[in-house]
């Protein structure tokens, strides 16, 4: 602060706390700020208003996007379930091949949901993707030649994981 004409320094007070003296000011708008109000930004100190972090648009999922995700998830569940059903019937003699289809369905479901919502990401979208893979499994359930076993559940879990990782 430049000294006043009489030799004394001018006192500056915080914009939000008028009783607190400060020598700091926002690097963007110039408001006086105290150490309690300052926000450290990559380009210097900012006031509360200028230092607010903008949310990342990738994680801003509106209800419209959720509706699109559910629509894509239902389509993937039906299509993937029918594909899984046919794979179980055709490759019933090969132990792990029908179960490997689960991973492909999981990856495809996650990718299609991601495309449907313009590559948005979020926990809600991950839930939609995971439930879609489980629904595909339930559609394919009648074609399970030897019933349910730990390996099928393990491959189902891998499929859900693949779907969730595409949108989380």
CSV table of C-alpha atoms in Angstrom, one decimal:
chain,number,residue,atom,x,y,z
A,1,UNK,CA,0.0,0.0,0.0
A,2,UNK,CA,1.3,3.4,-0.8
A,3,UNK,CA,1.6,5.7,2.2
A,4,UNK,CA,-0.9,8.5,2.7
A,5,UNK,CA,0.4,12.0,2.2
A,6,UNK,CA,0.9,12.4,6.0
A,7,UNK,CA,3.2,9.4,6.1
A,8,UNK,CA,0.7,6.9,7.5
A,9,UNK,CA,-0.4,3.7,5.6
A,10,UNK,CA,-4.0,3.5,4.5
A,11,UNK,CA,-5.8,0.6,6.2
A,12,UNK,CA,-7.6,-1.9,4.0
A,13,UNK,CA,-10.3,-4.2,5.3
A,14,UNK,CA,-11.6,-7.5,4.0
A,15,UNK,CA,-14.7,-7.2,1.7
A,16,UNK,CA,-16.5,-10.0,3.6
A,17,UNK,CA,-15.1,-9.3,7.1
A,18,UNK,CA,-15.1,-5.5,7.5
A,19,UNK,CA,-13.3,-5.8,10.9
A,20,UNK,CA,-10.3,-7.7,9.6
A,21,UNK,CA,-7.3,-5.7,8.2
A,22,UNK,CA,-5.7,-7.2,5.2
A,23,UNK,CA,-3.1,-6.5,2.6
A,24,UNK,CA,-4.4,-9.1,0.1
A,25,UNK,CA,-6.6,-8.6,-2.8
A,26,UNK,CA,-8.2,-10.9,-5.4
A,27,UNK,CA,-6.0,-11.3,-8.5
A,28,UNK,CA,-9.0,-11.2,-10.8
A,29,UNK,CA,-11.5,-8.6,-9.4
A,30,UNK,CA,-9.4,-6.7,-7.0
A,31,UNK,CA,-11.6,-7.1,-3.9
A,32,UNK,CA,-9.7,-7.0,-0.6
A,33,UNK,CA,-9.7,-10.4,1.1
A,34,UNK,CA,-8.4,-11.8,4.3
A,35,UNK,CA,-6.6,-15.1,4.7
A,36,UNK,CA,-9.9,-16.8,5.8
A,37,UNK,CA,-11.7,-15.7,2.6
A,38,UNK,CA,-8.9,-16.4,0.0
A,39,UNK,CA,-9.1,-19.3,-2.3
A,40,UNK,CA,-5.8,-20.6,-3.7
A,41,UNK,CA,-6.2,-21.0,-7.5
A,42,UNK,CA,-3.5,-22.2,-10.0
A,43,UNK,CA,-3.1,-18.6,-11.1
A,44,UNK,CA,-2.9,-17.0,-7.7
A,45,UNK,CA,-5.2,-16.1,-4.9
A,46,UNK,CA,-8.9,-15.4,-5.6
A,47,UNK,CA,-11.9,-14.1,-3.6
A,48,UNK,CA,-14.8,-16.4,-2.8
A,49,UNK,CA,-16.7,-15.4,-5.9
A,50,UNK,CA,-13.9,-15.7,-8.4
A,51,UNK,CA,-12.3,-18.8,-6.9
A,52,UNK,CA,-15.4,-21.0,-7.2
A,53,UNK,CA,-14.6,-24.2,-9.1
A,54,UNK,CA,-16.8,-24.8,-12.1
A,55,UNK,CA,-18.3,-28.3,-12.2
A,56,UNK,CA,-16.9,-30.5,-14.9
A,57,UNK,CA,-19.5,-30.8,-17.7
A,58,UNK,CA,-18.8,-34.5,-18.1
A,59,UNK,CA,-20.3,-35.3,-14.7
A,60,UNK,CA,-23.4,-33.0,-15.0
A,61,UNK,CA,-26.0,-35.6,-15.9
A,62,UNK,CA,-29.5,-34.2,-16.3
A,63,UNK,CA,-32.7,-36.3,-16.1
A,64,UNK,CA,-32.9,-36.3,-19.9
A,65,UNK,CA,-29.5,-38.1,-20.1
A,66,UNK,CA,-30.8,-40.6,-17.5
A,67,UNK,CA,-33.8,-41.3,-19.6
A,68,UNK,CA,-31.6,-41.8,-22.6
A,69,UNK,CA,-29.4,-44.1,-20.6
A,70,UNK,CA,-32.3,-46.2,-19.4
A,71,UNK,CA,-33.6,-46.5,-22.9
A,72,UNK,CA,-30.2,-47.6,-24.2
A,73,UNK,CA,-29.8,-49.9,-21.2
A,74,UNK,CA,-33.2,-51.7,-21.8
A,75,UNK,CA,-32.3,-52.1,-25.5
A,76,UNK,CA,-28.9,-53.5,-24.6
A,77,UNK,CA,-30.5,-55.8,-22.0
A,78,UNK,CA,-32.9,-57.2,-24.5
A,79,UNK,CA,-30.4,-57.5,-27.3
A,80,UNK,CA,-27.6,-58.8,-25.1
A,81,UNK,CA,-29.9,-61.2,-23.3
A,82,UNK,CA,-31.1,-62.7,-26.7
A,83,UNK,CA,-27.5,-62.9,-27.9
A,84,UNK,CA,-26.5,-64.6,-24.6
A,85,UNK,CA,-29.4,-67.0,-24.9
A,86,UNK,CA,-28.4,-68.1,-28.4
A,87,UNK,CA,-24.7,-68.4,-27.3
A,88,UNK,CA,-25.8,-70.6,-24.4
A,89,UNK,CA,-27.7,-72.9,-26.8
A,90,UNK,CA,-25.1,-73.0,-29.6
A,91,UNK,CA,-22.0,-73.4,-27.4
A,92,UNK,CA,-23.4,-75.5,-24.6
A,93,UNK,CA,-20.7,-78.1,-24.9
A,94,UNK,CA,-17.9,-75.7,-24.5
A,95,UNK,CA,-17.5,-74.9,-20.8
A,96,UNK,CA,-16.5,-71.2,-20.7
A,97,UNK,CA,-17.4,-69.8,-24.1
A,98,UNK,CA,-21.0,-68.9,-23.3
A,99,UNK,CA,-19.9,-67.2,-20.1
A,100,UNK,CA,-17.3,-65.2,-21.9
A,101,UNK,CA,-20.2,-63.6,-23.8
A,102,UNK,CA,-21.0,-61.8,-20.5
A,103,UNK,CA,-17.9,-59.7,-20.6
A,104,UNK,CA,-18.6,-58.7,-24.2
A,105,UNK,CA,-22.2,-57.8,-23.4
A,106,UNK,CA,-21.0,-55.8,-20.4
A,107,UNK,CA,-18.4,-53.9,-22.4
A,108,UNK,CA,-20.9,-53.3,-25.3
A,109,UNK,CA,-23.6,-52.2,-22.9
A,110,UNK,CA,-21.4,-49.7,-21.1
A,111,UNK,CA,-20.1,-48.4,-24.4
A,112,UNK,CA,-23.6,-47.9,-25.9
A,113,UNK,CA,-24.9,-46.2,-22.8
A,114,UNK,CA,-21.9,-43.9,-22.9
A,115,UNK,CA,-22.6,-43.1,-26.5
A,116,UNK,CA,-26.2,-42.5,-25.8
A,117,UNK,CA,-25.4,-39.9,-23.1
A,118,UNK,CA,-22.6,-38.1,-25.1
A,119,UNK,CA,-19.9,-39.7,-23.0
A,120,UNK,CA,-21.2,-38.4,-19.7
A,121,UNK,CA,-20.1,-40.2,-16.5
A,122,UNK,CA,-21.6,-40.7,-13.1
A,123,UNK,CA,-22.7,-43.1,-10.5
A,124,UNK,CA,-26.3,-43.2,-11.7
A,125,UNK,CA,-25.2,-44.1,-15.2
A,126,UNK,CA,-23.0,-46.9,-13.7
A,127,UNK,CA,-26.0,-48.3,-11.9
A,128,UNK,CA,-28.0,-48.3,-15.1
A,129,UNK,CA,-25.2,-50.1,-17.0
A,130,UNK,CA,-24.8,-52.7,-14.3
A,131,UNK,CA,-28.5,-53.4,-14.0
A,132,UNK,CA,-28.8,-53.7,-17.8
A,133,UNK,CA,-26.2,-56.5,-17.8
A,134,UNK,CA,-28.0,-58.3,-14.9
A,135,UNK,CA,-31.2,-58.0,-16.9
A,136,UNK,CA,-29.5,-59.5,-19.9
A,137,UNK,CA,-28.4,-62.4,-17.7
A,138,UNK,CA,-32.0,-62.9,-16.5
A,139,UNK,CA,-33.2,-62.9,-20.1
A,140,UNK,CA,-30.6,-65.6,-21.0
A,141,UNK,CA,-31.4,-67.6,-17.8
A,142,UNK,CA,-33.7,-70.2,-19.4
A,143,UNK,CA,-31.0,-71.3,-21.8
A,144,UNK,CA,-28.5,-72.2,-19.0
A,145,UNK,CA,-27.9,-75.9,-19.8
A,146,UNK,CA,-26.3,-76.8,-16.5
A,147,UNK,CA,-28.0,-74.3,-14.2
A,148,UNK,CA,-26.3,-71.6,-12.2
A,149,UNK,CA,-22.7,-72.1,-10.9
A,150,UNK,CA,-20.0,-70.0,-9.4
A,151,UNK,CA,-18.3,-69.6,-12.8
A,152,UNK,CA,-21.3,-68.1,-14.4
A,153,UNK,CA,-21.7,-65.7,-11.5
A,154,UNK,CA,-18.1,-64.7,-11.8
A,155,UNK,CA,-18.3,-64.0,-15.5
A,156,UNK,CA,-21.5,-62.0,-14.8
A,157,UNK,CA,-19.6,-60.0,-12.3
A,158,UNK,CA,-16.9,-59.3,-14.9
A,159,UNK,CA,-19.6,-58.2,-17.3
A,160,UNK,CA,-21.1,-55.9,-14.8
A,161,UNK,CA,-17.6,-54.5,-14.0
A,162,UNK,CA,-16.9,-53.9,-17.7
A,163,UNK,CA,-20.2,-52.1,-18.1
A,164,UNK,CA,-19.7,-49.9,-15.1
A,165,UNK,CA,-16.2,-49.0,-16.0
A,166,UNK,CA,-17.3,-47.5,-19.3
A,167,UNK,CA,-19.6,-44.9,-17.6
A,168,UNK,CA,-18.2,-44.4,-14.1
